[in-house]
Amino acid sequence: MPAIQLLYVSKTNSEHHQIKNDLMEILTEAVQYNSRNGITGVLYYGNGYFVQCLEGEEKTVHDIFYTKIIKDPRHQNCEILASKYIDHSLFQRWSMKFAPINKKMKAFFEQHHIDEFNPYLLTHHTTEPFIQLLSEELHQDIQHYPQHGYSD
């Protein structure tokens, strides 16, 4: 079966004070489901946006996106930014890695003339470098996630 990499973006449906709990729930659910179903990936959160890159068998990745993620009340305006067949996984060590908004990501968006993190503004020219940057980010523990601003 062919493997794919799917990158999607969504806007949080949660109030600011609820987001850390939502992130913990999403990550816990993702780790459990993904490890059982051979999916790897990364979840990135910042400025009220989720960006998630999923990698795995095409049918499984599409099933989770179309039957779970877009129906999840914690997300709104889910949109696929990129989808492609892959020979190897960038996130093979992670059933679901977490990377919070940080100065390196902020610099990436500024370099591409986007004043603040808004993944809906990624283009076909910036999506691939963004995914590569996500793959290079260190996994962060959600317990140490900053409530405001960028982390170092």
PDB file of C-alpha atoms in Angstrom:
ATOM      1  CA  MET A   1       0.000   0.000   0.000  1.00  0.00           C
ATOM      2  CA  PRO A   2       1.330   3.456  -0.854  1.00  0.00           C
ATOM      3  CA  ALA A   3       2.304   5.822   1.955  1.00  0.00           C
ATOM      4  CA  ILE A   4       1.371   9.501   1.926  1.00  0.00           C
ATOM      5  CA  GLN A   5       2.215  12.669   3.762  1.00  0.00           C
ATOM      6  CA  LEU A   6      -0.770  14.924   4.422  1.00  0.00           C
ATOM      7  CA  LEU A   7      -0.482  18.417   5.888  1.00  0.00           C
ATOM      8  CA  TYR A   8      -3.630  20.126   7.103  1.00  0.00           C
ATOM      9  CA  VAL A   9      -4.456  23.291   8.982  1.00  0.00           C
ATOM     10  CA  SER A  10      -7.410  24.187  11.171  1.00  0.00           C
ATOM     11  CA  LYS A  11      -8.477  26.911  13.547  1.00  0.00           C
ATOM     12  CA  THR A  12      -9.150  26.076  17.165  1.00  0.00           C
ATOM     13  CA  ASN A  13     -12.753  26.140  18.277  1.00  0.00           C
ATOM     14  CA  SER A  14     -11.708  26.556  21.911  1.00  0.00           C
ATOM     15  CA  GLU A  15     -11.472  29.487  24.233  1.00  0.00           C
ATOM     16  CA  HIS A  16      -7.893  30.512  25.061  1.00  0.00           C
ATOM     17  CA  HIS A  17      -8.053  29.095  28.605  1.00  0.00           C
ATOM     18  CA  GLN A  18      -9.093  25.670  27.248  1.00  0.00           C
ATOM     19  CA  ILE A  19      -6.417  25.238  24.562  1.00  0.00           C
ATOM     20  CA  LYS A  20      -3.773  23.519  26.724  1.00  0.00           C
ATOM     21  CA  ASN A  21      -6.310  20.867  27.775  1.00  0.00           C
ATOM     22  CA  ASP A  22      -7.405  20.422  24.164  1.00  0.00           C
ATOM     23  CA  LEU A  23      -3.798  20.021  23.034  1.00  0.00           C
ATOM     24  CA  MET A  24      -3.200  17.387  25.710  1.00  0.00           C
ATOM     25  CA  GLU A  25      -6.340  15.494  24.661  1.00  0.00           C
ATOM     26  CA  ILE A  26      -5.524  15.702  20.941  1.00  0.00           C
ATOM     27  CA  LEU A  27      -1.950  14.507  21.511  1.00  0.00           C
ATOM     28  CA  THR A  28      -3.032  11.639  23.782  1.00  0.00           C
ATOM     29  CA  GLU A  29      -5.672  10.487  21.290  1.00  0.00           C
ATOM     30  CA  ALA A  30      -3.261  10.858  18.360  1.00  0.00           C
ATOM     31  CA  VAL A  31      -0.466   8.886  20.023  1.00  0.00           C
ATOM     32  CA  GLN A  32      -2.836   6.038  20.894  1.00  0.00           C
ATOM     33  CA  TYR A  33      -4.579   5.881  17.508  1.00  0.00           C
ATOM     34  CA  ASN A  34      -1.466   6.468  15.422  1.00  0.00           C
ATOM     35  CA  SER A  35       0.670   3.882  17.198  1.00  0.00           C
ATOM     36  CA  ARG A  36      -2.067   1.262  16.610  1.00  0.00           C
ATOM     37  CA  ASN A  37      -2.467   2.238  12.942  1.00  0.00           C
ATOM     38  CA  GLY A  38       1.075   2.860  11.724  1.00  0.00           C
ATOM     39  CA  ILE A  39       0.721   6.654  11.409  1.00  0.00           C
ATOM     40  CA  THR A  40       3.508   9.069  12.261  1.00  0.00           C
ATOM     41  CA  GLY A  41       3.489  12.843  12.361  1.00  0.00           C
ATOM     42  CA  VAL A  42       3.735  16.156  14.096  1.00  0.00           C
ATOM     43  CA  LEU A  43       1.226  18.560  15.623  1.00  0.00           C
ATOM     44  CA  TYR A  44       2.102  22.234  15.673  1.00  0.00           C
ATOM     45  CA  TYR A  45       0.048  24.891  17.454  1.00  0.00           C
ATOM     46  CA  GLY A  46       0.280  28.679  17.507  1.00  0.00           C
ATOM     47  CA  ASN A  47      -1.928  31.792  17.398  1.00  0.00           C
ATOM     48  CA  GLY A  48      -5.113  29.720  17.513  1.00  0.00           C
ATOM     49  CA  TYR A  49      -4.117  27.464  14.594  1.00  0.00           C
ATOM     50  CA  PHE A  50      -3.380  23.753  14.447  1.00  0.00           C
ATOM     51  CA  VAL A  51      -1.090  22.374  11.769  1.00  0.00           C
ATOM     52  CA  GLN A  52      -0.700  18.646  11.604  1.00  0.00           C
ATOM     53  CA  CYS A  53       1.391  16.545   9.269  1.00  0.00           C
ATOM     54  CA  LEU A  54       0.340  12.893   9.084  1.00  0.00           C
ATOM     55  CA  GLU A  55       2.305  10.135   7.380  1.00  0.00           C
ATOM     56  CA  GLY A  56       1.243   6.578   6.757  1.00  0.00           C
ATOM     57  CA  GLU A  57      -0.715   4.244   4.541  1.00  0.00           C
ATOM     58  CA  GLU A  58      -2.918   6.320   2.247  1.00  0.00           C
ATOM     59  CA  LYS A  59      -6.282   4.802   3.207  1.00  0.00           C
ATOM     60  CA  THR A  60      -5.534   5.022   6.938  1.00  0.00           C
ATOM     61  CA  VAL A  61      -4.429   8.675   6.749  1.00  0.00           C
ATOM     62  CA  HIS A  62      -7.475   9.629   4.670  1.00  0.00           C
ATOM     63  CA  ASP A  63      -9.773   7.719   7.028  1.00  0.00           C
ATOM     64  CA  ILE A  64      -8.490   9.533  10.114  1.00  0.00           C
ATOM     65  CA  PHE A  65      -8.686  12.914   8.401  1.00  0.00           C
ATOM     66  CA  TYR A  66     -12.154  12.524   6.882  1.00  0.00           C
ATOM     67  CA  THR A  67     -13.844  10.487   9.632  1.00  0.00           C
ATOM     68  CA  LYS A  68     -12.231  11.906  12.773  1.00  0.00           C
ATOM     69  CA  ILE A  69     -10.327  15.167  12.369  1.00  0.00           C
ATOM     70  CA  ILE A  70     -12.766  17.212  10.290  1.00  0.00           C
ATOM     71  CA  LYS A  71     -15.603  16.086  12.577  1.00  0.00           C
ATOM     72  CA  ASP A  72     -13.710  16.917  15.768  1.00  0.00           C
ATOM     73  CA  PRO A  73     -15.460  19.853  17.496  1.00  0.00           C
ATOM     74  CA  ARG A  74     -12.085  21.224  18.661  1.00  0.00           C
ATOM     75  CA  HIS A  75     -11.272  22.108  15.029  1.00  0.00           C
ATOM     76  CA  GLN A  76     -12.941  24.409  12.543  1.00  0.00           C
ATOM     77  CA  ASN A  77     -12.135  25.219   8.917  1.00  0.00           C
ATOM     78  CA  CYS A  78      -9.986  22.110   8.329  1.00  0.00           C
ATOM     79  CA  GLU A  79      -8.131  22.448   5.051  1.00  0.00           C
ATOM     80  CA  ILE A  80      -5.569  20.179   3.405  1.00  0.00           C
ATOM     81  CA  LEU A  81      -2.530  22.218   2.381  1.00  0.00           C
ATOM     82  CA  ALA A  82      -0.482  19.410   0.863  1.00  0.00           C
ATOM     83  CA  SER A  83      -0.703  15.714   0.162  1.00  0.00           C
ATOM     84  CA  LYS A  84       1.887  13.583  -1.601  1.00  0.00           C
ATOM     85  CA  TYR A  85       3.159  10.040  -1.885  1.00  0.00           C
ATOM     86  CA  ILE A  86       6.331   9.377   0.098  1.00  0.00           C
ATOM     87  CA  ASP A  87       9.037   6.720   0.130  1.00  0.00           C
ATOM     88  CA  HIS A  88      10.104   7.388   3.725  1.00  0.00           C
ATOM     89  CA  SER A  89       8.725   9.164   6.764  1.00  0.00           C
ATOM     90  CA  LEU A  90      10.170  12.384   8.127  1.00  0.00           C
ATOM     91  CA  PHE A  91       8.504  11.662  11.475  1.00  0.00           C
ATOM     92  CA  GLN A  92       9.183   7.926  11.784  1.00  0.00           C
ATOM     93  CA  ARG A  93      10.255   8.275  15.428  1.00  0.00           C
ATOM     94  CA  TRP A  94       6.973   9.907  16.461  1.00  0.00           C
ATOM     95  CA  SER A  95       3.433   8.542  16.553  1.00  0.00           C
ATOM     96  CA  MET A  96       2.686  12.224  17.193  1.00  0.00           C
ATOM     97  CA  LYS A  97       5.388  14.784  17.902  1.00  0.00           C
ATOM     98  CA  PHE A  98       4.403  18.174  19.385  1.00  0.00           C
ATOM     99  CA  ALA A  99       6.109  21.382  18.327  1.00  0.00           C
ATOM    100  CA  PRO A 100       4.836  24.700  19.744  1.00  0.00           C
ATOM    101  CA  ILE A 101       5.197  28.076  18.100  1.00  0.00           C
ATOM    102  CA  ASN A 102       8.684  29.444  18.641  1.00  0.00           C
ATOM    103  CA  LYS A 103      11.148  32.050  17.396  1.00  0.00           C
ATOM    104  CA  LYS A 104      12.485  29.831  14.600  1.00  0.00           C
ATOM    105  CA  MET A 105       8.980  29.379  13.196  1.00  0.00           C
ATOM    106  CA  LYS A 106       8.235  33.061  13.603  1.00  0.00           C
ATOM    107  CA  ALA A 107      11.396  33.857  11.614  1.00  0.00           C
ATOM    108  CA  PHE A 108      10.334  31.403   8.885  1.00  0.00           C
ATOM    109  CA  PHE A 109       7.016  33.200   8.432  1.00  0.00           C
ATOM    110  CA  GLU A 110       8.612  36.639   8.534  1.00  0.00           C
ATOM    111  CA  GLN A 111      11.132  35.520   5.903  1.00  0.00           C
ATOM    112  CA  HIS A 112       8.159  34.632   3.692  1.00  0.00           C
ATOM    113  CA  HIS A 113       6.470  38.000   4.312  1.00  0.00           C
ATOM    114  CA  ILE A 114       3.831  36.737   6.718  1.00  0.00           C
ATOM    115  CA  ASP A 115       3.762  38.972   9.787  1.00  0.00           C
ATOM    116  CA  GLU A 116       2.433  36.412  12.222  1.00  0.00           C
ATOM    117  CA  PHE A 117       1.885  32.685  12.215  1.00  0.00           C
ATOM    118  CA  ASN A 118      -1.065  31.931   9.960  1.00  0.00           C
ATOM    119  CA  PRO A 119      -0.643  28.565   8.228  1.00  0.00           C
ATOM    120  CA  TYR A 120      -3.562  29.251   5.873  1.00  0.00           C
ATOM    121  CA  LEU A 121      -1.145  31.624   4.119  1.00  0.00           C
ATOM    122  CA  LEU A 122       1.351  28.882   3.270  1.00  0.00           C
ATOM    123  CA  THR A 123       1.698  28.342  -0.490  1.00  0.00           C
ATOM    124  CA  HIS A 124       2.939  25.476  -2.626  1.00  0.00           C
ATOM    125  CA  HIS A 125       6.366  27.196  -2.477  1.00  0.00           C
ATOM    126  CA  THR A 126       6.487  27.440   1.317  1.00  0.00           C
ATOM    127  CA  THR A 127       4.707  24.234   2.370  1.00  0.00           C
ATOM    128  CA  GLU A 128       7.623  21.863   1.718  1.00  0.00           C
ATOM    129  CA  PRO A 129      10.211  24.021   3.588  1.00  0.00           C
ATOM    130  CA  PHE A 130       7.687  24.390   6.442  1.00  0.00           C
ATOM    131  CA  ILE A 131       7.280  20.592   6.719  1.00  0.00           C
ATOM    132  CA  GLN A 132      11.075  20.217   6.694  1.00  0.00           C
ATOM    133  CA  LEU A 133      11.363  22.776   9.490  1.00  0.00           C
ATOM    134  CA  LEU A 134       8.733  20.860  11.492  1.00  0.00           C
ATOM    135  CA  SER A 135      10.759  17.676  11.071  1.00  0.00           C
ATOM    136  CA  GLU A 136      13.812  19.429  12.547  1.00  0.00           C
ATOM    137  CA  GLU A 137      11.977  20.801  15.593  1.00  0.00           C
ATOM    138  CA  LEU A 138      12.526  19.102  18.915  1.00  0.00           C
ATOM    139  CA  HIS A 139       9.558  17.385  20.522  1.00  0.00           C
ATOM    140  CA  GLN A 140       8.151  19.531  23.318  1.00  0.00           C
ATOM    141  CA  ASP A 141       6.339  18.369  26.421  1.00  0.00           C
ATOM    142  CA  ILE A 142       2.879  19.940  26.439  1.00  0.00           C
ATOM    143  CA  GLN A 143       3.251  20.517  30.214  1.00  0.00           C
ATOM    144  CA  HIS A 144       5.901  23.163  29.441  1.00  0.00           C
ATOM    145  CA  TYR A 145       3.888  24.821  26.682  1.00  0.00           C
ATOM    146  CA  PRO A 146       3.841  28.617  27.172  1.00  0.00           C
ATOM    147  CA  GLN A 147       0.421  30.181  27.550  1.00  0.00           C
ATOM    148  CA  HIS A 148       1.376  33.343  25.626  1.00  0.00           C
ATOM    149  CA  GLY A 149       3.916  34.314  23.006  1.00  0.00           C
ATOM    150  CA  TYR A 150       6.807  32.413  21.520  1.00  0.00           C
ATOM    151  CA  SER A 151       9.070  29.975  23.241  1.00  0.00           C
ATOM    152  CA  ASP A 152      12.807  29.860  22.589  1.00  0.00           C
TER     153      ASP A 152
END
